[in-house]
Amino acid sequence: QADRADGRAPGQNLKLSVDPAWLSGLAKADFPVTIDPSTVIGADNWGSYGSATGWYCGMSCGHRVGNALPYGQDMAWRSVVHIPYEWMMTYGQKVVSATLNVWRNSGTTNPNVLYGCPAVSWSYAGACAYGYWGSTTVGNSATMDLTDLYRYWVDGNYSGGLLGLVGNEASGLYTFQELGANLTMVYNTPPPQPANNSTTLPANQAVFSTYTPTLQMNALTDANGDSLFYGFNVTTGSDGVSGSVVNSPVVTAAGGVV
């Protein structure tokens, strides 16, 4: 099922298949074959703001950062961007990695620092009011790890998170760059937890007295079709964590008994 990246409307069914002739020609060492789970997402709204009053450029421009030195005077640019991720919260998915890809459209080719911040407003001051969560150096192109930021937004169920982009704003130096950007997201639908009922023995955090406990769980299916494996922890602490810990062998999610 293919869905819009912004989650506003469902798309059409999309079938992915592998050429049988190519697949049959692979050696045993080539397996397993995995379809790349990453998704590249473009921004759906952005704006660039100058440090001087009245300097602004919207979506007709790229993402402007750095000191443009107009008329020989300092004037830095910052950008605020929204890259849609809210659809992940709708479908209960988790961020595995989030990588910002940037490339220079115009401006200096000299390498300059670029910071990625959680922006608090659509403004120059709001682009990076509380520090940055990622950084890189941009000449012609670069990548920036923003996994922690997007994971924070998705796990916290925060909609509308804005990304602030801030460059080198050193006084007296021409550091201006106008950038293009998108986000490469790798995500996963978390596997289900075993039921905490009569199909799972013992119940979670159960306290019992026996040298031969039966450890059993119900059959489970992963939403992505991946193989699932689970294990049990047996401890002398009533919280199931502390004390002398014994870890069971992993059992398949088809249902296992230890």
Coordinates of N, CA and C in Angstrom, one line a residue, residues 74-241:
D74 N 27.5 43.2 7.1 CA 27.1 41.9 7.6 C 25.6 41.7 7.5
M75 N 25.2 40.6 6.9 CA 23.7 40.2 6.9 C 23.6 38.7 6.7
A76 N 23.3 38.0 7.8 CA 23.3 36.6 7.8 C 21.9 36.1 7.4
W77 N 21.8 34.9 6.8 CA 20.6 34.2 6.5 C 20.4 33.0 7.3
R78 N 19.2 32.7 7.7 CA 18.8 31.4 8.3 C 17.6 30.9 7.7
S79 N 17.4 29.6 7.7 CA 16.2 29.0 7.1 C 15.4 28.1 8.1
V80 N 14.1 28.1 7.9 CA 13.2 27.2 8.6 C 12.5 26.3 7.7
V81 N 12.5 25.0 8.0 CA 12.0 24.0 7.0 C 11.0 23.1 7.8
H82 N 10.0 22.7 7.1 CA 9.2 21.6 7.6 C 9.2 20.4 6.6
I83 N 9.8 19.3 7.1 CA 9.8 18.1 6.3 C 8.8 17.1 6.9
P84 N 7.8 16.7 6.2 CA 6.7 15.9 6.8 C 7.2 14.6 7.3
Y85 N 6.8 14.3 8.6 CA 7.1 13.0 9.2 C 5.9 12.5 10.0
E86 N 4.9 13.3 10.1 CA 3.7 13.0 11.0 C 3.0 11.7 10.6
W87 N 3.1 11.3 9.3 CA 2.5 10.1 8.9 C 3.1 8.9 9.7
M88 N 4.3 9.0 10.1 CA 4.9 7.9 10.9 C 4.1 7.7 12.2
M89 N 3.7 8.8 12.8 CA 2.9 8.7 14.1 C 1.6 8.1 13.8
T90 N 1.0 8.4 12.7 CA -0.3 7.8 12.3 C -0.3 6.3 12.3
Y91 N 0.8 5.8 11.7 CA 0.9 4.3 11.5 C 1.7 3.6 12.6
G92 N 2.1 4.3 13.6 CA 2.8 3.7 14.8 C 4.2 3.3 14.4
Q93 N 4.9 3.9 13.5 CA 6.2 3.5 13.1 C 7.3 4.2 13.9
K94 N 8.5 3.7 13.9 CA 9.6 4.2 14.6 C 10.7 4.6 13.7
V95 N 11.4 5.6 14.1 CA 12.6 6.1 13.3 C 13.8 5.2 13.6
V96 N 14.3 4.6 12.5 CA 15.6 3.9 12.6 C 16.8 4.9 12.4
S97 N 16.6 5.7 11.4 CA 17.6 6.7 11.1 C 17.0 7.8 10.3
A98 N 17.5 9.0 10.4 CA 17.1 10.2 9.7 C 18.3 11.0 9.3
T99 N 18.5 11.1 8.0 CA 19.7 11.8 7.4 C 19.3 12.9 6.5
L100 N 19.7 14.1 6.9 CA 19.5 15.3 6.0 C 20.5 15.3 4.9
N101 N 20.1 15.4 3.7 CA 20.9 15.5 2.5 C 20.9 17.0 2.0
V102 N 22.0 17.7 1.8 CA 22.0 19.0 1.4 C 23.0 19.2 0.2
W103 N 22.6 20.1 -0.7 CA 23.5 20.4 -1.8 C 23.5 21.9 -2.1
R104 N 24.6 22.4 -2.6 CA 24.7 23.8 -2.9 C 24.1 24.2 -4.2
N105 N 23.2 25.1 -4.3 CA 22.7 25.6 -5.5 C 23.4 26.9 -6.0
S106 N 23.8 27.7 -5.0 CA 24.6 28.9 -5.3 C 25.3 29.3 -4.1
G107 N 26.2 30.4 -4.2 CA 26.9 30.8 -3.1 C 28.3 30.2 -3.1
T108 N 29.1 30.5 -2.0 CA 30.5 30.1 -2.0 C 30.6 28.5 -2.0
T109 N 31.7 28.1 -2.7 CA 32.1 26.7 -2.6 C 33.0 26.4 -1.5
N110 N 33.4 27.4 -0.8 CA 34.3 27.2 0.4 C 33.5 26.4 1.5
P111 N 34.1 25.4 2.1 CA 33.4 24.6 3.1 C 33.0 25.4 4.3
N112 N 31.8 25.4 4.7 CA 31.3 26.1 5.8 C 30.4 25.2 6.7
V113 N 30.4 25.5 8.0 CA 29.6 24.7 8.9 C 28.1 24.9 8.7
L114 N 27.3 23.9 8.9 CA 25.9 24.0 8.8 C 25.3 23.3 10.0
Y115 N 24.4 24.0 10.8 CA 23.8 23.4 12.0 C 22.3 23.1 11.7
G116 N 21.8 22.0 12.3 CA 20.4 21.6 12.2 C 19.8 21.8 13.6
C117 N 18.8 22.7 13.7 CA 18.2 23.0 15.0 C 16.7 22.7 15.0
P118 N 16.2 22.4 16.2 CA 14.7 22.4 16.3 C 14.2 23.9 16.4
A119 N 13.6 24.4 15.3 CA 13.2 25.8 15.2 C 11.9 25.9 16.1
V120 N 11.7 27.1 16.6 CA 10.6 27.4 17.5 C 9.6 28.3 16.8
S121 N 10.0 28.9 15.7 CA 9.1 29.8 15.0 C 9.6 30.1 13.6
W122 N 8.7 30.6 12.7 CA 9.1 30.9 11.4 C 9.8 32.3 11.4
S123 N 11.0 32.4 11.8 CA 11.7 33.7 11.9 C 13.2 33.4 12.0
Y124 N 14.0 34.5 11.8 CA 15.4 34.4 12.0 C 15.8 34.0 13.4
A125 N 15.2 34.6 14.4 CA 15.6 34.3 15.8 C 15.1 32.9 16.2
G126 N 14.0 32.5 15.6 CA 13.4 31.2 16.0 C 14.0 30.0 15.3
A127 N 14.9 30.3 14.3 CA 15.5 29.2 13.6 C 16.4 28.3 14.5
C128 N 17.0 28.9 15.4 CA 18.0 28.1 16.3 C 18.1 28.8 17.7
A129 N 17.0 28.8 18.4 CA 16.9 29.6 19.6 C 17.5 28.7 20.8
Y130 N 17.5 27.4 20.7 CA 17.9 26.6 21.8 C 18.9 25.5 21.5
G131 N 19.9 25.9 20.6 CA 21.0 25.0 20.3 C 20.6 24.0 19.1
Y132 N 21.6 23.3 18.7 CA 21.5 22.4 17.5 C 21.6 21.0 17.9
W133 N 21.0 20.1 17.0 CA 21.0 18.7 17.2 C 21.8 17.9 16.2
G134 N 22.4 18.7 15.3 CA 23.2 18.0 14.3 C 24.1 19.1 13.6
S135 N 25.2 18.7 13.0 CA 26.0 19.6 12.2 C 26.8 18.9 11.2
T136 N 27.3 19.6 10.2 CA 28.1 19.1 9.1 C 28.8 20.2 8.5
T137 N 29.6 20.0 7.5 CA 30.4 21.0 6.7 C 30.0 20.9 5.2
V138 N 29.6 22.0 4.7 CA 29.0 22.0 3.3 C 30.0 22.7 2.4
G139 N 30.5 22.0 1.3 CA 31.1 22.7 0.2 C 30.2 22.7 -0.9
N140 N 30.1 21.5 -1.6 CA 29.1 21.3 -2.6 C 27.9 20.5 -2.2
S141 N 28.2 19.5 -1.3 CA 27.1 18.7 -0.8 C 27.5 18.1 0.5
A142 N 26.6 17.6 1.3 CA 26.9 17.0 2.6 C 25.7 16.3 3.2
T143 N 25.9 15.5 4.2 CA 24.8 14.9 4.9 C 24.9 15.2 6.4
M144 N 23.8 15.2 7.1 CA 23.8 15.5 8.5 C 22.9 14.5 9.2
D145 N 23.4 13.9 10.3 CA 22.6 12.9 11.1 C 21.6 13.7 12.0
L146 N 20.3 13.5 11.7 CA 19.3 14.1 12.6 C 18.3 13.0 13.2
T147 N 18.9 11.8 13.4 CA 18.1 10.7 13.9 C 17.5 11.1 15.2
D148 N 18.3 11.6 16.1 CA 17.8 11.9 17.5 C 16.6 12.9 17.5
L149 N 16.7 13.9 16.6 CA 15.7 14.9 16.6 C 14.4 14.4 16.0
Y150 N 14.4 13.7 14.9 CA 13.2 13.1 14.4 C 12.6 12.0 15.2
R151 N 13.5 11.3 15.8 CA 13.0 10.2 16.7 C 12.3 10.8 18.0
Y152 N 12.9 11.9 18.4 CA 12.2 12.7 19.6 C 10.8 13.1 19.2
W153 N 10.7 13.7 18.0 CA 9.4 14.2 17.6 C 8.4 13.1 17.4
V154 N 8.8 12.0 16.7 CA 7.9 10.9 16.4 C 7.5 10.1 17.7
D155 N 8.5 9.8 18.5 CA 8.2 9.1 19.8 C 7.4 9.9 20.7
G156 N 7.6 11.2 20.7 CA 6.8 12.1 21.6 C 5.5 12.5 21.0
N157 N 5.2 12.0 19.8 CA 3.9 12.4 19.1 C 3.8 13.9 18.9
Y158 N 4.9 14.6 18.6 CA 4.9 16.0 18.4 C 4.7 16.3 16.9
S159 N 3.6 16.9 16.5 CA 3.4 17.3 15.1 C 3.9 18.6 14.8
G160 N 4.2 18.9 13.6 CA 4.7 20.2 13.1 C 6.0 20.6 13.5
G161 N 6.9 19.7 13.8 CA 8.3 20.0 14.2 C 9.0 20.7 13.0
L162 N 9.7 21.9 13.3 CA 10.3 22.7 12.3 C 11.9 22.5 12.4
L163 N 12.5 22.4 11.3 CA 14.0 22.3 11.3 C 14.6 23.6 10.9
G164 N 15.5 24.1 11.8 CA 16.2 25.4 11.5 C 17.6 25.1 10.9
L165 N 18.0 25.8 9.9 CA 19.3 25.6 9.3 C 20.1 26.9 9.4
V166 N 21.2 26.8 10.0 CA 22.1 28.0 10.3 C 23.5 27.7 9.9
G167 N 24.1 28.6 9.1 CA 25.4 28.4 8.6 C 26.5 29.2 9.4
N168 N 27.6 29.4 8.7 CA 28.7 30.2 9.3 C 28.3 31.7 9.2
E169 N 28.2 32.4 10.4 CA 27.8 33.8 10.4 C 28.9 34.7 10.8
A170 N 30.2 34.3 10.6 CA 31.3 35.1 11.0 C 31.3 36.5 10.3
S171 N 31.6 37.5 11.1 CA 31.5 38.9 10.6 C 32.6 39.1 9.6
G172 N 32.3 39.8 8.5 CA 33.2 40.2 7.6 C 33.6 39.2 6.5
L173 N 33.0 38.0 6.6 CA 33.3 36.9 5.7 C 32.1 36.6 4.9
Y174 N 32.4 36.4 3.6 CA 31.3 35.9 2.7 C 31.1 34.4 2.8
T175 N 30.1 34.0 3.5 CA 29.9 32.5 3.7 C 28.5 32.1 3.2
F176 N 27.9 32.9 2.4 CA 26.5 32.6 2.0 C 26.4 31.4 1.1
Q177 N 25.4 30.6 1.4 CA 25.1 29.4 0.5 C 23.6 29.3 0.4
E178 N 23.1 29.0 -0.8 CA 21.7 28.7 -1.0 C 21.7 27.2 -1.3
L179 N 20.9 26.4 -0.5 CA 21.0 25.0 -0.5 C 19.6 24.4 -0.9
G180 N 19.7 23.2 -1.5 CA 18.6 22.3 -1.6 C 18.7 21.2 -0.5
A181 N 17.6 20.6 -0.2 CA 17.7 19.6 0.9 C 16.5 18.6 0.8
N182 N 16.8 17.4 1.3 CA 15.7 16.4 1.5 C 16.2 15.5 2.7
L183 N 15.3 14.7 3.1 CA 15.6 13.8 4.3 C 15.4 12.4 3.9
T184 N 16.4 11.6 4.2 CA 16.4 10.1 4.0 C 16.0 9.5 5.3
M185 N 14.8 8.8 5.3 CA 14.3 8.3 6.6 C 14.2 6.7 6.4
V186 N 14.8 6.0 7.4 CA 14.6 4.6 7.5 C 13.8 4.4 8.8
Y187 N 12.7 3.6 8.6 CA 11.7 3.4 9.7 C 11.3 2.0 9.8
N188 N 10.7 1.7 10.9 CA 10.2 0.3 11.1 C 8.9 0.3 11.9
T189 N 8.1 -0.7 11.6 CA 6.9 -0.9 12.4 C 7.3 -1.8 13.5
P190 N 7.2 -1.4 14.8 CA 7.7 -2.2 15.9 C 6.9 -3.6 15.9
P191 N 7.6 -4.6 16.3 CA 7.0 -5.9 16.4 C 6.0 -5.9 17.6
P192 N 5.0 -6.8 17.6 CA 4.1 -6.8 18.7 C 4.7 -7.5 20.0
Q193 N 4.2 -7.1 21.1 CA 4.6 -7.7 22.4 C 3.8 -9.0 22.6
P194 N 4.3 -10.0 23.2 CA 3.6 -11.2 23.5 C 2.4 -10.8 24.4
A195 N 1.3 -11.5 24.2 CA 0.1 -11.2 25.1 C 0.4 -11.6 26.5
N196 N 0.0 -10.8 27.5 CA 0.2 -11.0 28.9 C -1.1 -11.7 29.4
N197 N -1.3 -12.9 29.0 CA -2.5 -13.7 29.4 C -2.2 -15.1 29.5
S198 N -3.2 -16.0 29.4 CA -3.0 -17.4 29.6 C -2.1 -18.1 28.5
T199 N -1.9 -17.4 27.4 CA -1.0 -17.9 26.3 C 0.4 -17.7 26.6
T200 N 0.7 -16.8 27.6 CA 2.1 -16.5 28.0 C 2.3 -17.0 29.4
L201 N 3.3 -17.9 29.6 CA 3.6 -18.4 30.9 C 5.1 -18.2 31.2
P202 N 5.4 -17.7 32.4 CA 4.4 -17.1 33.3 C 4.0 -15.7 32.9
A203 N 3.1 -15.1 33.6 CA 2.7 -13.7 33.2 C 3.9 -12.8 33.5
N204 N 3.9 -11.6 32.9 CA 5.0 -10.7 33.1 C 5.2 -10.3 34.5
Q205 N 6.4 -10.3 35.0 CA 6.8 -10.0 36.4 C 6.1 -11.0 37.4
A206 N 5.8 -12.2 37.0 CA 5.2 -13.2 37.9 C 6.3 -13.6 38.9
V207 N 6.0 -13.9 40.1 CA 6.9 -14.5 41.1 C 6.5 -15.9 41.4
F208 N 7.4 -16.9 41.3 CA 7.1 -18.3 41.5 C 8.3 -19.0 42.1
S209 N 8.0 -20.1 42.6 CA 9.1 -20.9 43.3 C 9.2 -22.3 42.7
T210 N 10.1 -22.4 41.7 CA 10.3 -23.7 41.1 C 11.7 -23.7 40.4
Y211 N 12.3 -24.8 40.3 CA 13.6 -24.9 39.6 C 13.4 -25.2 38.1
T212 N 12.2 -25.5 37.7 CA 11.9 -25.9 36.3 C 10.7 -25.1 35.8
P213 N 10.8 -23.8 35.7 CA 9.6 -23.1 35.2 C 9.4 -23.3 33.7
T214 N 8.2 -23.3 33.3 CA 7.8 -23.4 31.9 C 7.6 -21.9 31.3
L215 N 8.4 -21.6 30.3 CA 8.3 -20.3 29.7 C 7.7 -20.4 28.3
Q216 N 6.6 -19.8 28.2 CA 5.8 -20.0 26.9 C 5.2 -18.7 26.5
M217 N 5.1 -18.5 25.1 CA 4.5 -17.3 24.6 C 3.6 -17.7 23.4
N218 N 2.7 -16.7 23.1 CA 1.8 -16.9 22.0 C 2.5 -16.6 20.6
A219 N 1.9 -17.2 19.6 CA 2.4 -16.9 18.2 C 2.1 -15.5 17.8
L220 N 3.1 -14.9 17.1 CA 3.1 -13.5 16.7 C 3.5 -13.3 15.2
T221 N 3.0 -12.3 14.6 CA 3.4 -12.0 13.2 C 3.9 -10.5 13.1
D222 N 5.0 -10.4 12.5 CA 5.6 -9.0 12.3 C 4.9 -8.3 11.1
A223 N 4.6 -7.0 11.3 CA 3.9 -6.2 10.3 C 4.6 -6.1 9.0
N224 N 6.0 -6.2 9.1 CA 6.8 -6.1 7.9 C 7.2 -7.4 7.3
G225 N 6.7 -8.5 7.9 CA 7.0 -9.8 7.4 C 8.4 -10.3 7.8
D226 N 9.0 -9.7 8.8 CA 10.4 -10.1 9.2 C 10.2 -11.2 10.3
S227 N 11.3 -12.0 10.4 CA 11.3 -13.1 11.4 C 11.4 -12.4 12.8
L228 N 10.6 -12.9 13.8 CA 10.7 -12.3 15.1 C 11.3 -13.4 16.1
F229 N 12.0 -12.9 17.0 CA 12.6 -13.8 18.1 C 12.5 -13.1 19.4
Y230 N 12.1 -13.8 20.4 CA 11.9 -13.3 21.8 C 12.7 -14.2 22.8
G231 N 13.0 -13.6 23.9 CA 13.6 -14.3 25.0 C 13.0 -14.0 26.3
F232 N 13.3 -14.8 27.3 CA 12.8 -14.6 28.7 C 14.0 -14.3 29.6
N233 N 13.7 -13.4 30.6 CA 14.7 -13.2 31.7 C 14.1 -13.8 33.0
V234 N 14.9 -14.5 33.7 CA 14.5 -15.1 35.0 C 15.5 -14.5 36.0
T235 N 15.0 -13.9 37.1 CA 15.9 -13.2 38.0 C 15.4 -13.6 39.4
T236 N 16.3 -13.3 40.4 CA 16.0 -13.5 41.8 C 15.3 -12.2 42.4
G237 N 15.3 -11.1 41.6 CA 14.6 -9.9 42.1 C 13.1 -9.9 41.6
S238 N 12.3 -9.4 42.5 CA 10.8 -9.5 42.2 C 10.5 -8.6 41.0
D239 N 11.4 -7.6 40.6 CA 11.1 -6.7 39.5 C 11.4 -7.4 38.2
G240 N 12.0 -8.6 38.2 CA 12.3 -9.2 36.9 C 13.5 -8.7 36.3
V241 N 14.3 -7.8 36.9 CA 15.5 -7.2 36.3 C 16.7 -7.4 37.2

